Structure formats: structure tokens, C-alpha cells
Amino acid sequence: MKVHVTTTPLANLVIINIDFPRDERGFFIESWHKENFAKAGIAFDFVQDSHSRSAHRVLRGLHYQDMRAPLVKLVRCTAGKILDVAVDLRVSSPTFGRYFSIELSAENQTQLLVPVGFAHGFAALSDVCEVQYKQTGFYEPTAEGGIAWNDPDVGVDWPFKDPILSKRDQNQSSLKQYRENPAFR
């Protein structure tokens, strides 16, 4: 199956689509094939898979792991649809603080590769959605951080103003606090 990589305005953040067969029975896709991805320039060793299920209007994020436990994520939506968002947190980057968003769904089978130095989050657009992602590093709670979902300095255009949030996501840092505190990076 051929892997297609599309660049985004944020360096190293890429959209991935894979050619796959569909017919009256359904479809079959190799969502990760190390050799095919490497031929497309995506060569990572993933060590952890994560899977979440969310109801409509649930917003998860914007989360990151700092440089004590950096990781790359390969994100896909396997049931329903989401608005997936990545924010550039690389302070030296010309696109620091900018975000990119894309709809990922079970229907489009599109994936987003979120590189080291980005915060990531998503909003559930369907009644139920399931999101699965591969990670190049293990989840490390002591390296975990977050940016407020509604930080005006980031300005994400979320599909709703009243999301369902975890307690943690209700109290994340601002982009300004992140920039000013090297302990967050």
C-alpha cells in the first residue's frame, strides 16, 4: 500500500494518507507498515499504542511531553470523526505558537504525524469517536504538560465553545507561561 505524505505550514508536522482497497465488504488498510512509511520518509520506532473513546463535544488536550521524555505521535481516528489539532511549542521555531487542524475520521482514514515539540489535542465531532495513536516514547507523567485549549494567544478555532473537559484540561498553562518558564520545556 502506497503512503502519501503531505506537508503542512508547520515544519515536520505532516498529513499521511494510504492507498487502500474498499469494496462492498468494507476495506483493508495497513495503517502502519514500517518499510512503506520509511520509503515515504517516515522512519520511527514506535513503542506504545494508545486508544481513547470520547463522546460528542469531548475535548482532550492540548497535551505534550517535555524534552525529558520527548515523543512523536502518529494519530488516527478509527470510529467517528474528530478535529485534530497540533500546536508548535518549539520556542526557536518561526511558527512557535501557531496551530494546524484537520478532520480525521474513520471514513477518510487520514493520519497526522505530530513531531517532538508540539502539543496535541482533539475535539469529538461525532456522537462517539475512537482515536488511536502510536508513540515513539512511553507516557511519562512527570514530563507531561499542557496548554489551555482556549488560550487566545494560540487561537484554535474549535467547533464549539462549551466542550466537555477533564479537570486537568480545565487548568492548563497559557502559551505565555510556557514560553516564560523553561521548566515546561
mmCIF file of C-alpha atoms in Angstrom:
data_model
loop_
_atom_site.group_PDB
_atom_site.id
_atom_site.type_symbol
_atom_site.label_atom_id
_atom_site.label_comp_id
_atom_site.label_asym_id
_atom_site.label_seq_id
_atom_site.Cartn_x
_atom_site.Cartn_y
_atom_site.Cartn_z
ATOM 1 C CA MET A 1 0.000 0.000 0.000
ATOM 2 C CA LYS A 2 1.414 3.356 -1.012
ATOM 3 C CA VAL A 3 1.952 6.004 1.674
ATOM 4 C CA HIS A 4 1.343 9.645 0.687
ATOM 5 C CA VAL A 5 2.876 12.400 2.825
ATOM 6 C CA THR A 6 1.562 15.972 2.638
ATOM 7 C CA THR A 7 3.419 18.795 4.362
ATOM 8 C CA THR A 8 1.638 21.406 6.486
ATOM 9 C CA PRO A 9 2.607 25.027 7.165
ATOM 10 C CA LEU A 10 4.303 23.824 10.397
ATOM 11 C CA ALA A 11 7.695 22.163 9.843
ATOM 12 C CA ASN A 12 7.789 18.393 10.456
ATOM 13 C CA LEU A 13 4.020 18.164 11.044
ATOM 14 C CA VAL A 14 2.694 16.030 8.189
ATOM 15 C CA ILE A 15 -0.546 14.519 6.945
ATOM 16 C CA ILE A 16 -0.436 10.874 5.915
ATOM 17 C CA ASN A 17 -2.802 9.077 3.569
ATOM 18 C CA ILE A 18 -2.501 5.478 2.471
ATOM 19 C CA ASP A 19 -3.892 3.885 -0.668
ATOM 20 C CA PHE A 20 -6.134 1.015 0.383
ATOM 21 C CA PRO A 21 -8.815 -1.122 -1.221
ATOM 22 C CA ARG A 22 -12.539 -0.672 -0.494
ATOM 23 C CA ASP A 23 -15.400 -2.725 -1.788
ATOM 24 C CA GLU A 24 -18.897 -3.856 -0.781
ATOM 25 C CA ARG A 25 -17.364 -5.835 2.109
ATOM 26 C CA GLY A 26 -15.587 -2.812 3.609
ATOM 27 C CA PHE A 27 -11.858 -2.050 3.498
ATOM 28 C CA PHE A 28 -8.417 -3.244 4.496
ATOM 29 C CA ILE A 29 -5.642 -0.815 5.416
ATOM 30 C CA GLU A 30 -2.115 -1.217 6.710
ATOM 31 C CA SER A 31 -2.207 1.823 8.996
ATOM 32 C CA TRP A 32 1.464 1.300 9.898
ATOM 33 C CA HIS A 33 3.953 -0.556 7.743
ATOM 34 C CA LYS A 34 7.497 0.279 8.769
ATOM 35 C CA GLU A 35 9.070 -0.322 5.337
ATOM 36 C CA ASN A 36 6.380 1.547 3.357
ATOM 37 C CA PHE A 37 6.478 4.506 5.747
ATOM 38 C CA ALA A 38 10.302 4.577 5.604
ATOM 39 C CA LYS A 39 10.129 4.737 1.779
ATOM 40 C CA ALA A 40 7.897 7.799 2.240
ATOM 41 C CA GLY A 41 10.445 9.405 4.598
ATOM 42 C CA ILE A 42 8.703 8.491 7.865
ATOM 43 C CA ALA A 43 11.071 6.307 9.877
ATOM 44 C CA PHE A 44 10.299 5.916 13.563
ATOM 45 C CA ASP A 45 10.372 3.163 16.135
ATOM 46 C CA PHE A 46 7.045 3.220 17.948
ATOM 47 C CA VAL A 47 6.984 1.748 21.451
ATOM 48 C CA GLN A 48 3.450 2.394 22.694
ATOM 49 C CA ASP A 49 -0.048 2.403 21.219
ATOM 50 C CA SER A 50 -2.835 4.335 22.946
ATOM 51 C CA HIS A 51 -6.582 4.248 22.328
ATOM 52 C CA SER A 52 -9.287 6.616 23.597
ATOM 53 C CA ARG A 53 -13.053 6.713 23.219
ATOM 54 C CA SER A 54 -14.914 10.004 23.572
ATOM 55 C CA ALA A 55 -18.468 11.282 23.391
ATOM 56 C CA HIS A 56 -19.561 14.280 21.308
ATOM 57 C CA ARG A 57 -18.078 17.626 22.465
ATOM 58 C CA VAL A 58 -15.297 15.985 24.497
ATOM 59 C CA LEU A 59 -12.084 17.945 24.015
ATOM 60 C CA ARG A 60 -8.793 16.328 25.019
ATOM 61 C CA GLY A 61 -5.680 18.487 25.123
ATOM 62 C CA LEU A 62 -3.641 20.349 24.313
ATOM 63 C CA HIS A 63 -1.058 17.928 25.762
ATOM 64 C CA TYR A 64 2.687 17.476 25.339
ATOM 65 C CA GLN A 65 5.621 15.719 26.937
ATOM 66 C CA ASP A 66 8.621 17.944 27.567
ATOM 67 C CA MET A 67 12.185 17.196 26.489
ATOM 68 C CA ARG A 68 12.771 14.878 29.457
ATOM 69 C CA ALA A 69 10.564 12.342 27.612
ATOM 70 C CA PRO A 70 10.002 13.620 24.066
ATOM 71 C CA LEU A 71 7.830 11.645 21.708
ATOM 72 C CA VAL A 72 6.343 11.588 18.230
ATOM 73 C CA LYS A 73 2.680 10.615 17.754
ATOM 74 C CA LEU A 74 1.015 9.071 14.710
ATOM 75 C CA VAL A 75 -2.690 9.830 15.234
ATOM 76 C CA ARG A 76 -5.744 8.372 13.530
ATOM 77 C CA CYS A 77 -9.486 8.249 14.178
ATOM 78 C CA THR A 78 -10.909 4.738 13.823
ATOM 79 C CA ALA A 79 -14.558 5.435 14.734
ATOM 80 C CA GLY A 80 -16.491 8.652 14.163
ATOM 81 C CA LYS A 81 -14.669 11.908 13.473
ATOM 82 C CA ILE A 82 -12.545 14.474 15.280
ATOM 83 C CA LEU A 83 -10.974 17.848 14.778
ATOM 84 C CA ASP A 84 -7.308 17.075 15.440
ATOM 85 C CA VAL A 85 -5.042 19.959 16.483
ATOM 86 C CA ALA A 86 -1.270 20.332 16.849
ATOM 87 C CA VAL A 87 0.436 23.439 18.262
ATOM 88 C CA ASP A 88 4.099 24.268 17.614
ATOM 89 C CA LEU A 89 5.803 24.670 21.017
ATOM 90 C CA ARG A 90 9.364 24.861 19.685
ATOM 91 C CA VAL A 91 10.358 28.259 21.076
ATOM 92 C CA SER A 92 13.052 28.793 18.414
ATOM 93 C CA SER A 93 10.670 27.913 15.555
ATOM 94 C CA PRO A 94 9.370 30.673 13.241
ATOM 95 C CA THR A 95 5.910 29.115 13.697
ATOM 96 C CA PHE A 96 6.042 28.965 17.526
ATOM 97 C CA GLY A 97 2.530 29.221 18.953
ATOM 98 C CA ARG A 98 0.787 28.529 15.641
ATOM 99 C CA TYR A 99 -1.575 25.629 15.235
ATOM 100 C CA PHE A 100 -2.732 23.331 12.478
ATOM 101 C CA SER A 101 -6.041 21.490 12.486
ATOM 102 C CA ILE A 102 -7.501 18.747 10.328
ATOM 103 C CA GLU A 103 -10.552 16.498 10.410
ATOM 104 C CA LEU A 104 -9.601 12.876 10.956
ATOM 105 C CA SER A 105 -12.302 10.249 10.586
ATOM 106 C CA ALA A 106 -12.978 6.571 10.196
ATOM 107 C CA GLU A 107 -14.197 7.455 6.724
ATOM 108 C CA ASN A 108 -11.152 9.378 5.429
ATOM 109 C CA GLN A 109 -8.527 7.184 7.202
ATOM 110 C CA THR A 110 -6.177 10.205 7.253
ATOM 111 C CA GLN A 111 -3.418 10.252 9.875
ATOM 112 C CA LEU A 112 -1.435 13.108 11.400
ATOM 113 C CA LEU A 113 2.215 12.727 12.393
ATOM 114 C CA VAL A 114 2.818 15.041 15.368
ATOM 115 C CA PRO A 115 6.567 15.627 15.898
ATOM 116 C CA VAL A 116 8.563 16.293 19.057
ATOM 117 C CA GLY A 117 7.977 19.818 20.313
ATOM 118 C CA PHE A 118 4.242 20.009 19.621
ATOM 119 C CA ALA A 119 1.175 19.982 21.832
ATOM 120 C CA HIS A 120 -1.663 17.796 20.592
ATOM 121 C CA GLY A 121 -5.393 17.652 21.211
ATOM 122 C CA PHE A 122 -8.687 16.853 19.580
ATOM 123 C CA ALA A 123 -12.407 17.516 19.763
ATOM 124 C CA ALA A 124 -15.010 14.793 19.204
ATOM 125 C CA LEU A 125 -17.273 15.815 16.318
ATOM 126 C CA SER A 126 -19.447 12.681 16.188
ATOM 127 C CA ASP A 127 -21.672 11.083 18.830
ATOM 128 C CA VAL A 128 -18.804 8.726 19.637
ATOM 129 C CA CYS A 129 -15.248 8.672 18.365
ATOM 130 C CA GLU A 130 -12.251 6.468 18.917
ATOM 131 C CA VAL A 131 -8.724 7.775 18.489
ATOM 132 C CA GLN A 132 -5.656 5.581 18.303
ATOM 133 C CA TYR A 133 -2.089 6.757 18.207
ATOM 134 C CA LYS A 134 1.358 5.286 18.115
ATOM 135 C CA GLN A 135 4.121 6.891 20.190
ATOM 136 C CA THR A 136 7.903 6.797 19.912
ATOM 137 C CA GLY A 137 8.216 7.201 23.686
ATOM 138 C CA PHE A 138 6.399 5.935 26.731
ATOM 139 C CA TYR A 139 3.860 8.010 28.607
ATOM 140 C CA GLU A 140 5.768 9.773 31.382
ATOM 141 C CA PRO A 141 3.551 11.686 33.862
ATOM 142 C CA THR A 142 6.464 13.737 35.259
ATOM 143 C CA ALA A 143 7.203 15.125 31.768
ATOM 144 C CA GLU A 144 3.580 15.849 30.925
ATOM 145 C CA GLY A 145 2.283 19.348 30.321
ATOM 146 C CA GLY A 146 -0.477 21.182 28.586
ATOM 147 C CA ILE A 147 -1.590 24.430 27.010
ATOM 148 C CA ALA A 148 -5.085 25.761 27.683
ATOM 149 C CA TRP A 149 -7.485 24.662 24.956
ATOM 150 C CA ASN A 150 -8.907 28.181 24.692
ATOM 151 C CA ASP A 151 -5.711 30.245 25.008
ATOM 152 C CA PRO A 152 -6.285 33.379 22.902
ATOM 153 C CA ASP A 153 -2.578 33.539 22.017
ATOM 154 C CA VAL A 154 -2.976 30.216 20.189
ATOM 155 C CA GLY A 155 -6.498 30.957 18.942
ATOM 156 C CA VAL A 156 -7.633 27.473 17.948
ATOM 157 C CA ASP A 157 -10.945 27.645 16.071
ATOM 158 C CA TRP A 158 -12.674 24.828 17.932
ATOM 159 C CA PRO A 159 -16.080 23.640 16.649
ATOM 160 C CA PHE A 160 -17.807 24.519 19.930
ATOM 161 C CA LYS A 161 -17.269 26.928 22.814
ATOM 162 C CA ASP A 162 -18.575 24.651 25.586
ATOM 163 C CA PRO A 163 -16.551 21.429 25.388
ATOM 164 C CA ILE A 164 -16.571 18.637 27.922
ATOM 165 C CA LEU A 165 -13.153 18.804 29.615
ATOM 166 C CA SER A 166 -11.240 16.830 32.229
ATOM 167 C CA LYS A 167 -10.301 18.661 35.416
ATOM 168 C CA ARG A 168 -6.700 18.665 34.192
ATOM 169 C CA ASP A 169 -7.652 20.275 30.872
ATOM 170 C CA GLN A 170 -9.690 22.928 32.668
ATOM 171 C CA ASN A 171 -6.493 24.188 34.341
ATOM 172 C CA GLN A 172 -3.680 24.055 31.769
ATOM 173 C CA SER A 173 -0.969 26.703 31.331
ATOM 174 C CA SER A 174 -1.076 29.552 28.862
ATOM 175 C CA LEU A 175 1.289 29.784 25.912
ATOM 176 C CA LYS A 176 2.826 32.821 27.596
ATOM 177 C CA GLN A 177 3.531 30.819 30.776
ATOM 178 C CA TYR A 178 5.038 28.042 28.660
ATOM 179 C CA ARG A 179 7.317 30.488 26.827
ATOM 180 C CA GLU A 180 8.481 32.174 30.024
ATOM 181 C CA ASN A 181 9.141 29.025 32.045
ATOM 182 C CA PRO A 182 11.991 26.812 30.786
ATOM 183 C CA ALA A 183 10.898 24.112 33.265
ATOM 184 C CA PHE A 184 7.868 23.496 30.999
ATOM 185 C CA ARG A 185 10.089 22.689 28.022
#
